[in-house]
Short mmCIF file of C-alpha atoms in Angstrom, two decimals:
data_model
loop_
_atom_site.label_atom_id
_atom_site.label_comp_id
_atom_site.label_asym_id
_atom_site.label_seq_id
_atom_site.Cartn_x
_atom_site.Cartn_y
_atom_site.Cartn_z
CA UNK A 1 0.00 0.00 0.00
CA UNK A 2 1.15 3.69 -0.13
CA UNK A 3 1.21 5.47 2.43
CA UNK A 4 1.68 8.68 4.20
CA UNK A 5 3.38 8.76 7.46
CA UNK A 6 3.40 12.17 8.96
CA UNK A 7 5.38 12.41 12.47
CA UNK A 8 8.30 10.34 12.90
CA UNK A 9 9.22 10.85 16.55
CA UNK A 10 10.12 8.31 19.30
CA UNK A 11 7.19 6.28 18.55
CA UNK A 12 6.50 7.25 14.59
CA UNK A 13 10.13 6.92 13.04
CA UNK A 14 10.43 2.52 14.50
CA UNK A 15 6.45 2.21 12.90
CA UNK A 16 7.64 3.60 9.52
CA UNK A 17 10.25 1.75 9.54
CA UNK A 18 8.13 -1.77 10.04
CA UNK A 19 5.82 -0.80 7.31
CA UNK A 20 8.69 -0.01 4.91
CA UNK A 21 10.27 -4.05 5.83
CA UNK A 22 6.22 -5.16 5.46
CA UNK A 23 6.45 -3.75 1.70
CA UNK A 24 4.60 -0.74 1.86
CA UNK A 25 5.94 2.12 0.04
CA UNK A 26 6.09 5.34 2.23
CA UNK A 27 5.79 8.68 1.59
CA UNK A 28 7.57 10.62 4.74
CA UNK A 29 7.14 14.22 6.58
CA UNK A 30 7.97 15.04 10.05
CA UNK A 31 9.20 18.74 11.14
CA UNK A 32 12.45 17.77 12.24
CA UNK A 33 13.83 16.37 8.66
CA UNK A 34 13.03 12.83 7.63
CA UNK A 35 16.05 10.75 9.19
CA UNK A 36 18.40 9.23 6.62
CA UNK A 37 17.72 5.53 8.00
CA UNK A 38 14.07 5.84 6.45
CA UNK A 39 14.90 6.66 3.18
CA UNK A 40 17.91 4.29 2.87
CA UNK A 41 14.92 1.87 3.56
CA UNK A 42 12.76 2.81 0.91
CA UNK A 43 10.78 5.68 2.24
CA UNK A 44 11.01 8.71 0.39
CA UNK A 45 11.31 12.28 1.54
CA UNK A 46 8.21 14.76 1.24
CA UNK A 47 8.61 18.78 1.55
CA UNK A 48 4.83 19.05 2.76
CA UNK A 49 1.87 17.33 4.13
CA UNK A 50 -0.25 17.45 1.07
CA UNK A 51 2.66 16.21 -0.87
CA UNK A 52 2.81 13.12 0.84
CA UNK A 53 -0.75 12.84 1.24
CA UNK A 54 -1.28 13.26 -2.69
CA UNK A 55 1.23 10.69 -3.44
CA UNK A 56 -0.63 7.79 -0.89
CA UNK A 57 -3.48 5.91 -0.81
CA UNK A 58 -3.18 6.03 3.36
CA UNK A 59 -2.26 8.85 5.86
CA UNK A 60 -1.15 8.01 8.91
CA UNK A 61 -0.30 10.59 11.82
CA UNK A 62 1.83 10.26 15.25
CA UNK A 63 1.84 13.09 16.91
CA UNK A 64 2.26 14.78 20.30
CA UNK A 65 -0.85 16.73 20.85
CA UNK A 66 -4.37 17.48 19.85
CA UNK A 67 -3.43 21.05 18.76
CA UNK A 68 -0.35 19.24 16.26
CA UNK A 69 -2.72 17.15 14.44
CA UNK A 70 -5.15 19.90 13.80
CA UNK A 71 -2.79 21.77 12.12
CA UNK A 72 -1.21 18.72 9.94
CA UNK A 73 -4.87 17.95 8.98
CA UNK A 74 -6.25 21.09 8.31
CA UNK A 75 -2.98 23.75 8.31
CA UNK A 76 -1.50 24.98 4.88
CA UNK A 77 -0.69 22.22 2.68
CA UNK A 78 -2.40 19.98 5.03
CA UNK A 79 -4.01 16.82 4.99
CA UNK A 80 -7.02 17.91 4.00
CA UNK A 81 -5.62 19.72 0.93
CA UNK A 82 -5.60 16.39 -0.79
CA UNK A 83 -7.60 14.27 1.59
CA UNK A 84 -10.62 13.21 -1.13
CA UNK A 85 -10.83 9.25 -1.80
CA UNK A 86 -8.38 8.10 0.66
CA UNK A 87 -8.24 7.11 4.55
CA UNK A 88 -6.79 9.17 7.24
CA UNK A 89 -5.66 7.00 10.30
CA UNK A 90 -4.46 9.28 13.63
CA UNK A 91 -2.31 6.87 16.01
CA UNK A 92 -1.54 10.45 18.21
CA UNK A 93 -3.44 10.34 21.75
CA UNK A 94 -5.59 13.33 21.48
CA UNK A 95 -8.63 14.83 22.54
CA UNK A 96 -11.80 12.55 22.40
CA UNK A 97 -14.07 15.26 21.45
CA UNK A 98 -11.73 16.81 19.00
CA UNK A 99 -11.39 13.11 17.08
CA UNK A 100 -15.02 13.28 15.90
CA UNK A 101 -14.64 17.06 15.25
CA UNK A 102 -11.34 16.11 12.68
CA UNK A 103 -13.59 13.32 11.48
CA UNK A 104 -16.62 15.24 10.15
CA UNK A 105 -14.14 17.77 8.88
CA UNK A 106 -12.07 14.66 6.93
CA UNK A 107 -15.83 13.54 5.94
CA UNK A 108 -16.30 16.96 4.35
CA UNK A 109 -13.63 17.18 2.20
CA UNK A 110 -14.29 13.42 0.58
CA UNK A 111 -11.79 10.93 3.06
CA UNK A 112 -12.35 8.74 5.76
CA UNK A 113 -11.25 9.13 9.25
CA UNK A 114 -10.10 6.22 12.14
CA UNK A 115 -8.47 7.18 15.28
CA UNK A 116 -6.13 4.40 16.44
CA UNK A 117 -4.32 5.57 19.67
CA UNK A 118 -1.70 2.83 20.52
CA UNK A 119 -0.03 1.80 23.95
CA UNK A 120 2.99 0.28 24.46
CA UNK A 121 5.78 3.04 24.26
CA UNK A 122 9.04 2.67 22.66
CA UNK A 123 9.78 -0.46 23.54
CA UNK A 124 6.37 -2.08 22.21
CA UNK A 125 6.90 0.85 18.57
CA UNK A 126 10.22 -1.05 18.23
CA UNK A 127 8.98 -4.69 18.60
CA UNK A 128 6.03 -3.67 16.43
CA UNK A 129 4.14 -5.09 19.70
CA UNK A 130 1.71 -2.14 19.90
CA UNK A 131 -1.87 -2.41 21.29
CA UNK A 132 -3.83 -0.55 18.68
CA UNK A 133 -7.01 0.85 19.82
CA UNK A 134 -8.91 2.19 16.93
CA UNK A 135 -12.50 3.86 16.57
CA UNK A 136 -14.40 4.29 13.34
CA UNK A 137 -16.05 2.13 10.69
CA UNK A 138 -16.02 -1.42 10.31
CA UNK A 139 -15.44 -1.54 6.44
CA UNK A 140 -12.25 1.47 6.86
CA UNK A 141 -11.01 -0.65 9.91
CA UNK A 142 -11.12 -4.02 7.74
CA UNK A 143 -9.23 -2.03 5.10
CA UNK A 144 -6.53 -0.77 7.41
CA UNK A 145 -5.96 -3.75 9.82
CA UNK A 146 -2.89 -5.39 7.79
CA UNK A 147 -1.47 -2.22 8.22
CA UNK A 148 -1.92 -1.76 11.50
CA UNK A 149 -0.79 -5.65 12.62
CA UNK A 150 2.52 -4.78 10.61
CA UNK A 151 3.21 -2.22 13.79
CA UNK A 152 1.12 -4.26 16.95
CA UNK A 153 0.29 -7.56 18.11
CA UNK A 154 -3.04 -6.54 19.96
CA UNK A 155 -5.79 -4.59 17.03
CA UNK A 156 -8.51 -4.26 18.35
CA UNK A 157 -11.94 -1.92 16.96
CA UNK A 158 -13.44 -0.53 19.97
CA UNK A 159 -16.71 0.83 18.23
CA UNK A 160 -16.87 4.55 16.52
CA UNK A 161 -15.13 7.15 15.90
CA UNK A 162 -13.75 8.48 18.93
CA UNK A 163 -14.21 5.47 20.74
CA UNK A 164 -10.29 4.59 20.44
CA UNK A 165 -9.50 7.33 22.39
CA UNK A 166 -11.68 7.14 24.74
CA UNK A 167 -9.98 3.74 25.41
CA UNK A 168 -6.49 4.92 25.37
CA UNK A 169 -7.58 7.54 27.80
CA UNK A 170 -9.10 4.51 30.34
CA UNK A 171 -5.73 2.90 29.35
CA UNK A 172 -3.74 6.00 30.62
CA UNK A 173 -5.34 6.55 33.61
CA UNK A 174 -4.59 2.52 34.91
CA UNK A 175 -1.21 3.14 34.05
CA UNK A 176 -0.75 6.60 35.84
CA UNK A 177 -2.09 5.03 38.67
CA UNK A 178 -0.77 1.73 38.87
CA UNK A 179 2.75 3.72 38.47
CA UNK A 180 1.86 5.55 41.29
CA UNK A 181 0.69 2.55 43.40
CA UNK A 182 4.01 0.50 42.31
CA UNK A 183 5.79 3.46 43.40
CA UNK A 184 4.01 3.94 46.81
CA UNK A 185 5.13 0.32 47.81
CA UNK A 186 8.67 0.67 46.89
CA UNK A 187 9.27 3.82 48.99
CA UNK A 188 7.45 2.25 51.87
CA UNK A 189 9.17 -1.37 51.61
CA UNK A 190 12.77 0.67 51.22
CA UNK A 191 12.07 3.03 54.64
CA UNK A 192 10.95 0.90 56.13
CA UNK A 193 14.57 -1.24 55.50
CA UNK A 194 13.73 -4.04 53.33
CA UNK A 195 15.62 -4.25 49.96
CA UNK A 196 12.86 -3.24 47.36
CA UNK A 197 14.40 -5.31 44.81
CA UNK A 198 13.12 -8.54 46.89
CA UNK A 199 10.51 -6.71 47.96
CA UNK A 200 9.18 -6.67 43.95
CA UNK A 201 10.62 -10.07 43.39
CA UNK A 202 8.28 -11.17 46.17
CA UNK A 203 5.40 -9.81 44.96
CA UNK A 204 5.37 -10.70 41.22
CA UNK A 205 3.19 -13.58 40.26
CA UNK A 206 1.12 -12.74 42.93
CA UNK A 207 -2.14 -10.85 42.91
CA UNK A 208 -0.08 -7.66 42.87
CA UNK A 209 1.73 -8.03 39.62
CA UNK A 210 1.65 -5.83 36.55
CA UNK A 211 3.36 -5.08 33.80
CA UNK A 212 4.50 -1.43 35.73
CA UNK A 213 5.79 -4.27 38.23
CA UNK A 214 8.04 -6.27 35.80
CA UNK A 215 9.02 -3.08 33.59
CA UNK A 216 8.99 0.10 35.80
CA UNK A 217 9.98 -1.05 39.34
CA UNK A 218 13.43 -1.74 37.80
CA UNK A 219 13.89 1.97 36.84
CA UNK A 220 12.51 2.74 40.21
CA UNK A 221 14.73 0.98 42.15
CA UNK A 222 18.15 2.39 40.28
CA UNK A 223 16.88 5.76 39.87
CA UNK A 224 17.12 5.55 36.17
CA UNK A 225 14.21 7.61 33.96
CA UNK A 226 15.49 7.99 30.54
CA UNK A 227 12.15 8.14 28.00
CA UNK A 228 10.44 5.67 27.65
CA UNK A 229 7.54 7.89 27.57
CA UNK A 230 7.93 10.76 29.12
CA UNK A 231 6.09 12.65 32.16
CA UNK A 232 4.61 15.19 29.94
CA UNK A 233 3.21 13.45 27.35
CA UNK A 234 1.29 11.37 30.41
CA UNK A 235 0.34 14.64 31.80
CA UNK A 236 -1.05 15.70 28.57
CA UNK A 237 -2.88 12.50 28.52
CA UNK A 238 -4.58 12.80 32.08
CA UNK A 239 -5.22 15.96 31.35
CA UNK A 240 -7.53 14.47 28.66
CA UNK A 241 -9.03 12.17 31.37
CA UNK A 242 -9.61 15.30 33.68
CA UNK A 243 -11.13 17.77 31.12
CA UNK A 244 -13.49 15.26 29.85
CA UNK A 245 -14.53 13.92 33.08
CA UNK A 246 -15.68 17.87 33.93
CA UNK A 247 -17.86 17.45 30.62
CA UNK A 248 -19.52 14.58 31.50
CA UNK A 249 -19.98 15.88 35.10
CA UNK A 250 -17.64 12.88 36.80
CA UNK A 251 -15.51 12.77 39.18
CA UNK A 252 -12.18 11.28 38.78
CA UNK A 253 -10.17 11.79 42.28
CA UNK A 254 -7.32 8.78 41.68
CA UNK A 255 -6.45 10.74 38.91
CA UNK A 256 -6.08 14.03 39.82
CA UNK A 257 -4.37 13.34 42.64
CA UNK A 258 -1.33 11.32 40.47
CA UNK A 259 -1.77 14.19 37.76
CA UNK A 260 -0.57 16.45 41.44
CA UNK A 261 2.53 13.91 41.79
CA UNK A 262 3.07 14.13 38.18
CA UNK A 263 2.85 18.13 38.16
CA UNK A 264 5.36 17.99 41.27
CA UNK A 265 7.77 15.68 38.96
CA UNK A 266 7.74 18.83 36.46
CA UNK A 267 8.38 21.17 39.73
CA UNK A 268 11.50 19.31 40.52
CA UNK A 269 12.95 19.36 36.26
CA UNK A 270 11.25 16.27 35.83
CA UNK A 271 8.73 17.15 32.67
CA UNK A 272 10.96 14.78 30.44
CA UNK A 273 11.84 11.86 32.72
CA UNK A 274 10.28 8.34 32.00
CA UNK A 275 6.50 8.25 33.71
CA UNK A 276 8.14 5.72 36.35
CA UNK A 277 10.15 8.34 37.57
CA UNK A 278 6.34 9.60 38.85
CA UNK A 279 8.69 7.52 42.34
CA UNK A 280 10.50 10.89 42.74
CA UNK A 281 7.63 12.38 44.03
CA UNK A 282 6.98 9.98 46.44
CA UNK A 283 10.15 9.97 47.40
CA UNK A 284 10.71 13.72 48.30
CA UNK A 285 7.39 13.60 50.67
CA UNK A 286 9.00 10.70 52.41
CA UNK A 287 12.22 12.47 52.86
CA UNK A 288 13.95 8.96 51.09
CA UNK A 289 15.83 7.90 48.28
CA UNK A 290 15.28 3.97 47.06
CA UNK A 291 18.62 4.40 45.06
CA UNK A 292 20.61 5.20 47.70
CA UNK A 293 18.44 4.47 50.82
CA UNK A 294 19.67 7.86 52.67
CA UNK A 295 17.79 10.55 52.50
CA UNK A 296 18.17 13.40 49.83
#
């Protein structure tokens, strides 16, 4: 298939790259310059949006924030420029709302619109072991779904548009907080003088395992928060949670509170650590270090 790939960050640039070694010709853009691995690969290099868009049959976006795909959709030689007859699928984590907003306005000018929000961060955009969560229809999602199991191991249709963000925002929100539980635990078990590497070694397989067990309590425990996925993007996305929560006139208190801990992590130069470094926090209201098991 051809296909436009617009955003080749972290996450976009190893998901371009499987669809390239899948056989799919690409047709690149990102703001930064398209990196030279890409097109020794096969992609090829576009100077604008609508450029790549005219030359696919497919656009895909990854992008940080609702306000970044707006403009690559609907901006100067946008998306939407060159949008009629093909199938726009947004991976970004945006704004619920927004989605079906983008939608109608994709609708309008003759393309189709899924939103397919993934989780999984680096590690699971390198191993093409994404879980895809996409909203729209059933006859675009049939059409995309090769393309989509070329970059995760979990696709899954949740219902209509919109509706795959609204799961990756559920799917935030259990990982905000289970980071914050995991990282509760580790403080307390290390004060209190046992060796929090037993202390998770314990504990896994048990009822209290998790993948934020096996993956993040490592980073925890040696102090080490190199992205991953870092604290402000998961801000941005509880922020999502929060906002829509006020318009549907729910309460979401777990939440808030870690999106506090996570607004503290910025406080102390934190805004690009790894989300598991959400312990640091924790760690300066106990007065405690797990690294060093002294106190800062």
């Amino acid at each position: 298939m051809r296909i436009a790939f617009i955003g080749l960050g972290v996450m976009g640039r190893p998901m371009a790259g499987h669809l390239i070694a899948a056989g799919h010709r690409l047709f690149l853009k990102t703001r930064r310059g398209v990196p030279e691995d890409l097109v020794a690969a096969g992609g090829t290099a576009c100077a604008t949006v609508a450029e790549a868009t005219a030359a696919a049959d497919l656009v895909i976006t990854m992008l940080p924030d609702t306000p970044d795909v707006e403009t690559v959709l609907f901006g100067a030689d946008g998306v939407a420029a060159a949008v009629e007859g093909r199938t726009v699928v947004d991976m970004s984590s945006i704004s619920p709302l927004a989605t079906q907003d983008f939608a109608r306005r994709i609708a309008a000018a003759g393309g189709d619109y899924l939103d397919a929000p993934v989780s999984g961060g680096e590690v699971g955009a390198k191993a093409a072991t994404l879980t895809i969560m996409v909203g729209g229809s059933e006859t675009a999602f049939a059409h995309v779904k090769p393309v989509l199991e070329a970059m995760g191991k979990n696709v899954t249709r949740v219902g209509a548009v919109g509706h795959g963000q609204i799961a990756k925002v559920a799917n935030q929100i259990i990982v905000a907080l289970t980071i914050e539980a995991v990282a509760e635990a580790l403080v307390f078990a290390s004060k209190a003088g046992a060796d929090p590497a037993l202390v998770r070694q314990a504990i896994t397989g048990g009822l209290a395992t998790s993948r934020i067990l096996e993956l993040h309590a490592p980073r925890m425990i040696e102090g080490k928060f190199d992205p991953g996925f870092r604290i402000a993007l998961h801000q941005k996305d509880l922020e999502l949670a929060l906002s829509n929560a006020r318009a549907l006139g729910m309460a979401l208190p777990n939440t808030a509170s870690t999106q506090q801990l996570f607004n503290l992590c910025t406080a102390l130069g934190g805004a690009a650590w790894d989300h598991s470094g959400l312990v640091r926090a924790i760690e300066a209201m106990a007065g405690h270090r797990i690294a060093d098991r002294t106190a800062p």
